[in-house]
CSV table of C-alpha atoms in Angstrom, one decimal:
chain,number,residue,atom,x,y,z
A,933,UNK,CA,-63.8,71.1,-147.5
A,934,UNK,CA,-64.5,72.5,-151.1
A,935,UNK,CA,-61.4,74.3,-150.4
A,936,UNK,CA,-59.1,71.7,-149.8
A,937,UNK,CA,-60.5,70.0,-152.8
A,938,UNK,CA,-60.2,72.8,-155.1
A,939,UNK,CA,-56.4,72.4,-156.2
A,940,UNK,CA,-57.0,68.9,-157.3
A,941,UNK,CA,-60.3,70.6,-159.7
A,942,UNK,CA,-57.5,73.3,-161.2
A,943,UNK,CA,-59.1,75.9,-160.0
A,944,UNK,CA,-57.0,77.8,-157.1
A,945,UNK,CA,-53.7,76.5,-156.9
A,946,UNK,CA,-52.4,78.1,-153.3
A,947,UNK,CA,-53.6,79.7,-150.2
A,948,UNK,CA,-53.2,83.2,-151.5
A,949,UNK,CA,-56.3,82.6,-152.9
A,950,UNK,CA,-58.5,81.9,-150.4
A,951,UNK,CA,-60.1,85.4,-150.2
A,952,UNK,CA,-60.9,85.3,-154.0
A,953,UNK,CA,-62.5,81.8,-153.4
A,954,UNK,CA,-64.7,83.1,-150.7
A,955,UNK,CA,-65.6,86.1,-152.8
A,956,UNK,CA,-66.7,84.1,-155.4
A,957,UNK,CA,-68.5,81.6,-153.1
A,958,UNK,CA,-70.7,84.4,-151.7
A,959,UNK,CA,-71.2,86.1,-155.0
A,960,UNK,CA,-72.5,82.5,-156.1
A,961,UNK,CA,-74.8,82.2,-153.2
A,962,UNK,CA,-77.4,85.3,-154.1
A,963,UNK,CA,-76.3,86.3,-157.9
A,964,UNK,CA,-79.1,87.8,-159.5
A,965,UNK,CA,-77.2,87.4,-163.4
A,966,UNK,CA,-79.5,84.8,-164.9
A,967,UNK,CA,-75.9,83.8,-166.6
A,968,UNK,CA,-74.4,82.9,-163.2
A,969,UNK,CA,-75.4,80.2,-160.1
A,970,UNK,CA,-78.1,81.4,-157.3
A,971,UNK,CA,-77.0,78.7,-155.5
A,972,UNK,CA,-79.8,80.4,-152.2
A,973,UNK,CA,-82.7,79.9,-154.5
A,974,UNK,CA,-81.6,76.3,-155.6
A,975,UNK,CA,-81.9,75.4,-151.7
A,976,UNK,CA,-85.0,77.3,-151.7
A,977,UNK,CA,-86.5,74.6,-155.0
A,978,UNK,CA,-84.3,71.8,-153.7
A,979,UNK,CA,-86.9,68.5,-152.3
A,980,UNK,CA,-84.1,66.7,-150.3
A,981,UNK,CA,-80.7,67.8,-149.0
A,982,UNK,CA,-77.4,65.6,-148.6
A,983,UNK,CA,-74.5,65.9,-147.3
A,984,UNK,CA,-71.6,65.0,-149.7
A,985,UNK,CA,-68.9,64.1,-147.5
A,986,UNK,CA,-66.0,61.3,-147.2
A,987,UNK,CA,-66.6,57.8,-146.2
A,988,UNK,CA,-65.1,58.0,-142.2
A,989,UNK,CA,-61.9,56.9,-141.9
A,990,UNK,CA,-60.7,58.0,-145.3
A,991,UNK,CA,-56.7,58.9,-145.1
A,992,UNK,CA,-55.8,62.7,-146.4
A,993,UNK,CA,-53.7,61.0,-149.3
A,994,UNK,CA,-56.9,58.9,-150.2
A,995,UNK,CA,-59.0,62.0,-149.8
A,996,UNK,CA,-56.5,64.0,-152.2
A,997,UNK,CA,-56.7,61.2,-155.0
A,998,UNK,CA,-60.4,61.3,-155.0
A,999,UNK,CA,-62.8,63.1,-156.8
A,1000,UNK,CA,-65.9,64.8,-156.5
A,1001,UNK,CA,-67.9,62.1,-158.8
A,1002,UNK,CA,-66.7,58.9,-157.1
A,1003,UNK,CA,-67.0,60.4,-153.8
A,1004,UNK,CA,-70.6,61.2,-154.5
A,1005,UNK,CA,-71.3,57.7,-156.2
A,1006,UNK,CA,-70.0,56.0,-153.6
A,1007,UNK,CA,-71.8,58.0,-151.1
A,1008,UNK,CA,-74.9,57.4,-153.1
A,1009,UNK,CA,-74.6,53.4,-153.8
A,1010,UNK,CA,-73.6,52.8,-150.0
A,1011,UNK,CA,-76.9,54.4,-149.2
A,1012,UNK,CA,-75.2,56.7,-146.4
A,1013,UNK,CA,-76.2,59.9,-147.9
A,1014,UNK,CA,-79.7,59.0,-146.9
A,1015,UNK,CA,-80.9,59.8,-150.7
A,1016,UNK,CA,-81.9,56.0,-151.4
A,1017,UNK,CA,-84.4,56.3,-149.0
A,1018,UNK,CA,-86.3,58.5,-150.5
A,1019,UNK,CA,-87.2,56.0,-153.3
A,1020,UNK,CA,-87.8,52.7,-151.5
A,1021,UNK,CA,-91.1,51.3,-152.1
A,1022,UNK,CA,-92.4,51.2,-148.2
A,1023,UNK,CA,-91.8,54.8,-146.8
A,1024,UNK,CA,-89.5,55.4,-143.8
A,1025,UNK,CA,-90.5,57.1,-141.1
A,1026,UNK,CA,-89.3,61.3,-141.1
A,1027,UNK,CA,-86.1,61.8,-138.9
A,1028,UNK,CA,-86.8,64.6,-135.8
A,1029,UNK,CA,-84.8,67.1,-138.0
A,1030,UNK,CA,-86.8,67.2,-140.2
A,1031,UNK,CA,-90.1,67.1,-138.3
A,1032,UNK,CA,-89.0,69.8,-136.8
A,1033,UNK,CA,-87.5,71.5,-139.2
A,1034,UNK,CA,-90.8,71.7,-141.1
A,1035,UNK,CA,-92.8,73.0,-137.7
A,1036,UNK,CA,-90.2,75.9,-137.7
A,1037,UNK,CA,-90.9,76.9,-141.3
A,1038,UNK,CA,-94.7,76.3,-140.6
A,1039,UNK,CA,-94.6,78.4,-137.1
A,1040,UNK,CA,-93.2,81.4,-139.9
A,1041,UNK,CA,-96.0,81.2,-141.9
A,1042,UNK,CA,-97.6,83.2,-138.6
A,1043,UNK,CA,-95.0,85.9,-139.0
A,1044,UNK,CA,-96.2,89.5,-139.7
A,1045,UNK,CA,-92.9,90.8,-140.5
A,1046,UNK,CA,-93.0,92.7,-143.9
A,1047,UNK,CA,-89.3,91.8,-144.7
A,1048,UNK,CA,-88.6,88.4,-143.4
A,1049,UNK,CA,-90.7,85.6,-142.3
A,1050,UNK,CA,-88.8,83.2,-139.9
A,1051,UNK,CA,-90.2,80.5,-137.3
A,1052,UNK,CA,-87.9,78.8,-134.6
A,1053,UNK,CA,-89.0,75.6,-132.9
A,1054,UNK,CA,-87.2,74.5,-129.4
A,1055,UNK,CA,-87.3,70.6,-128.2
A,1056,UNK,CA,-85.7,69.1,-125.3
A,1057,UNK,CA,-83.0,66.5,-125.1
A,1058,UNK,CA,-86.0,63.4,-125.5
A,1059,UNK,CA,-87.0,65.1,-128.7
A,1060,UNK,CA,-90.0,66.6,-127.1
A,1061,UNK,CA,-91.4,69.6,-128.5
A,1062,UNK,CA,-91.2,72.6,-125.5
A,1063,UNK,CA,-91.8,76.1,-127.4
A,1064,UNK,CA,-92.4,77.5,-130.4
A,1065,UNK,CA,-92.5,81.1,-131.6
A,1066,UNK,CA,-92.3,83.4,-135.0
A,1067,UNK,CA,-91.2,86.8,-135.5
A,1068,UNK,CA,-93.6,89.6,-135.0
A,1069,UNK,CA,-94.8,92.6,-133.1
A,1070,UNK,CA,-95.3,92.5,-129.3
A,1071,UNK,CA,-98.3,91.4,-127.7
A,1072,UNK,CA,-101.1,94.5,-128.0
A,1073,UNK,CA,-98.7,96.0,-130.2
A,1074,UNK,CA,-99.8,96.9,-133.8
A,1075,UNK,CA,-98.0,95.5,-136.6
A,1076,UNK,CA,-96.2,97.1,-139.0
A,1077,UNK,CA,-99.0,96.3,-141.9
A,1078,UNK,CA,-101.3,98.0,-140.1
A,1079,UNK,CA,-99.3,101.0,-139.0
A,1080,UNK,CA,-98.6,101.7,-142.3
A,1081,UNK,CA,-95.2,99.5,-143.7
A,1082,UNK,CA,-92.1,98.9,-142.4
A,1083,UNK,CA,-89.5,101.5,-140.4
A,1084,UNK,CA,-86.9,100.3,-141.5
A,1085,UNK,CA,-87.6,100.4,-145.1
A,1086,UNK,CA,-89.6,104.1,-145.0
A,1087,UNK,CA,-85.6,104.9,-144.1
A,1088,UNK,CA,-84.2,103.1,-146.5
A,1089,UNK,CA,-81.9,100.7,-143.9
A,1090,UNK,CA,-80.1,98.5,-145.3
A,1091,UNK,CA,-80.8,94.0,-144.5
A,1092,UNK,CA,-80.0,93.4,-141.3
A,1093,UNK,CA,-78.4,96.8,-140.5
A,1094,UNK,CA,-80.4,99.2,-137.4
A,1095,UNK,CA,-82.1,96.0,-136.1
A,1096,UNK,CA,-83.2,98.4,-133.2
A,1097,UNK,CA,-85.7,100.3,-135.4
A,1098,UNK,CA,-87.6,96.8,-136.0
A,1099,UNK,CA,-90.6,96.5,-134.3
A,1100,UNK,CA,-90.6,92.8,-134.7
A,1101,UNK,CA,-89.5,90.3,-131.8
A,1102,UNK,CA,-87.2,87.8,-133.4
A,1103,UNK,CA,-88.6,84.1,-133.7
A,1104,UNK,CA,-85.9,82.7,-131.7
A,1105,UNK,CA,-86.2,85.1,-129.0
A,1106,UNK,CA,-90.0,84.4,-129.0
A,1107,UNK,CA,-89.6,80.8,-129.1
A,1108,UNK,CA,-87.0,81.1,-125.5
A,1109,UNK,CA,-89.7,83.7,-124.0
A,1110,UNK,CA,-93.2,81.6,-124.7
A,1111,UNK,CA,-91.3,78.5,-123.1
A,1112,UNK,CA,-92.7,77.8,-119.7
A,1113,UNK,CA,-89.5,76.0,-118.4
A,1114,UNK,CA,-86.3,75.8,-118.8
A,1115,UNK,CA,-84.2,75.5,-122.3
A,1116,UNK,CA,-81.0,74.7,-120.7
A,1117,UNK,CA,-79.0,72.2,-123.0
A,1118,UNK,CA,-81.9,72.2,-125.0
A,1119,UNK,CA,-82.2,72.4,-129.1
A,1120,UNK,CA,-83.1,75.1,-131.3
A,1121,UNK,CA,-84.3,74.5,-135.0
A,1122,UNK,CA,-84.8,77.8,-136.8
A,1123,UNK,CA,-85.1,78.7,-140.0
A,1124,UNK,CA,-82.5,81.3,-140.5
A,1125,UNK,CA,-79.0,82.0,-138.8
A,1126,UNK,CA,-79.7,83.6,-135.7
A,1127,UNK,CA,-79.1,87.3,-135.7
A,1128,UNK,CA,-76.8,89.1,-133.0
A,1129,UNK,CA,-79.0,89.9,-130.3
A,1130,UNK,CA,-80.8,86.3,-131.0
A,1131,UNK,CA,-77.5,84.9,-130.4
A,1132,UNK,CA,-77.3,86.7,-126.9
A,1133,UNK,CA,-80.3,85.2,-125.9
A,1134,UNK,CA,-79.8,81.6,-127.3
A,1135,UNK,CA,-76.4,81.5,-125.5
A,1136,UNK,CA,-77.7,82.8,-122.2
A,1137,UNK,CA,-80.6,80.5,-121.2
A,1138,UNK,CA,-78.0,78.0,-122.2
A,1139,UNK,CA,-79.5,76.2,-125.7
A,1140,UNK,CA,-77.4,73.9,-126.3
A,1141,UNK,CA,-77.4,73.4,-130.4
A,1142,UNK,CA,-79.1,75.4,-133.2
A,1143,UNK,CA,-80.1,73.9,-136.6
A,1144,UNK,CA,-80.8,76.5,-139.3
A,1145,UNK,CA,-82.2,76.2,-142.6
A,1146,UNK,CA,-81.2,79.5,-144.2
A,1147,UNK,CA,-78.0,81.3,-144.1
A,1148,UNK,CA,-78.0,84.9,-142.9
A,1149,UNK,CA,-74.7,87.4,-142.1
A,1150,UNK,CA,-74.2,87.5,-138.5
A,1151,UNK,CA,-71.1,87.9,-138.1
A,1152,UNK,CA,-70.7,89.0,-134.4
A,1153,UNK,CA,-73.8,86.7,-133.7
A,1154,UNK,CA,-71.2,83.4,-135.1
A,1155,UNK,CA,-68.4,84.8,-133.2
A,1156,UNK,CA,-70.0,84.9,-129.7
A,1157,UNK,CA,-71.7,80.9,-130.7
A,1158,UNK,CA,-68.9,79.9,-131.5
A,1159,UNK,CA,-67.1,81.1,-128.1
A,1160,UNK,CA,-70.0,80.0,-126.2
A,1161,UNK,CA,-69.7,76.1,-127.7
A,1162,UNK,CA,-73.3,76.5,-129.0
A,1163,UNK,CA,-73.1,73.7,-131.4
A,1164,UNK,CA,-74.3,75.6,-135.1
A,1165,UNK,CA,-75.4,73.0,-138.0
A,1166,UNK,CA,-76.7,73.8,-141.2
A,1167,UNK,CA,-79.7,71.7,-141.9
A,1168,UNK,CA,-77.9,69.5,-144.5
A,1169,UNK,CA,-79.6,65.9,-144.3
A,1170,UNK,CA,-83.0,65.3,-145.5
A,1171,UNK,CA,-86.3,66.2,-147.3
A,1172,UNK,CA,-86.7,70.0,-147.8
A,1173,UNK,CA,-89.7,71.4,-145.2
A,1174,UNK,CA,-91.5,72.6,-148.5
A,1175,UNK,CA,-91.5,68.9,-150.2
A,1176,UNK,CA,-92.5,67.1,-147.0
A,1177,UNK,CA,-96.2,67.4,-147.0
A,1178,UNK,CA,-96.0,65.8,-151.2
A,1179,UNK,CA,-93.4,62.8,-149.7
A,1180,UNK,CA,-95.4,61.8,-146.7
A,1181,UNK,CA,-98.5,62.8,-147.6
């Protein structure tokens, strides 16, 4: 979408410059130049995420002779964005993403992992929690604090490169295992992309839709979702897990 918008900004005038676009997208996602955008940690500070997107119905030529600003005030007088509510004097009730959302960030609080701590939460189609599970060594198996540190980082292996040398199960996979029925057409709300072998799992005992919180490369992992028709959405609409104990407190 930011593409499409991006000739009417000035900023890349034809489709030859799509890579460069990307490039610069993903160098603005993680920069560590405190001259350039992080956009990551800003999600990481953000209290409330919104979607900024068209009013439906909205013609291509309409959509071309708006900009950014009124598309965003419009979205934010009409109240559709959801950010309103966040101020009105009698409270509204949390939405079941982000419930959810914040039991999956909670559930990674119980990680052990000495790299990445990640939680996944799975409900069923009546919004009824079913599993839960973070990632972590094996039952009876010692964990990598107390084995002395991380494999993968006494070898020097790059993020999310040699995932077999982990010790750690993956919370999504542990979320599917510690279910004591079914997941089929069930959802998933995790707090990172899942990784390739996650993927595997999450596509074969047939979960229906993941919602992630943070973004993580997977590149093989998004191919096979995305043949499978798991349905993958970035958690986009509502108060941050980390706000929601100050907002309904």
């Amino acid at each position: 979408m930011r593409w499409r918008r991006s000739p009417n900004r000035g900023t890349y005038a034809d489709e030859t410059c799509r890579e460069e676009f990307i490039k610069k997208d993903q160098r603005e996602m993680t920069s560590n130049d405190p001259n350039k955008q992080n956009i990551s940690a800003c999600m990481e500070k953000a209290d409330y995420f919104f979607w900024a997107e068209y009013p439906p119905g909205i013609s291509k030529k309409e959509e071309d002779n708006r900009g950014d600003k009124e598309m965003a005030k419009a979205e934010f007088i009409s109240g559709k964005s959801g950010f309103l509510n966040l101020f009105d004097s009698a409270p509204r009730r949390p939405t079941f993403d982000e419930i959810f959302m914040r039991q999956a960030v909670e559930w990674s609080d119980r990680s052990t992992c000495l790299s990445r701590h990640t939680g996944a939460v799975i409900v069923d189609e009546d919004n009824t929690l079913i599993s839960q599970g973070y990632n972590g060594a094996p039952r009876g198996v010692v964990h990598c604090e107390d084995r002395g540190g991380c494999e993968r980082r006494k070898r020097d292996i790059p993020s999310g490169e040699r995932l077999e040398l982990c010790y750690a199960v993956h919370a999504e996979a542990n979320a599917i295992l510690n279910s004591k029925q079914p997941v089929i057409g069930a959802t998933m709300y995790a707090t990172n992309y899942p990784c390739n072998d996650c993927s595997k799992v999450i596509i074969q005992k047939g979960i229906r839709r993941v919602i992630y919180l943070g973004s993580y490369t997977s590149e093989l992992g998004e191919i096979m979702l995305k043949e499978a028709g798991v349905e993958m959405q970035k958690y986009r609409q509502g108060v941050s897990p980390k706000a929601y104990s100050r907002i309904w407190s």
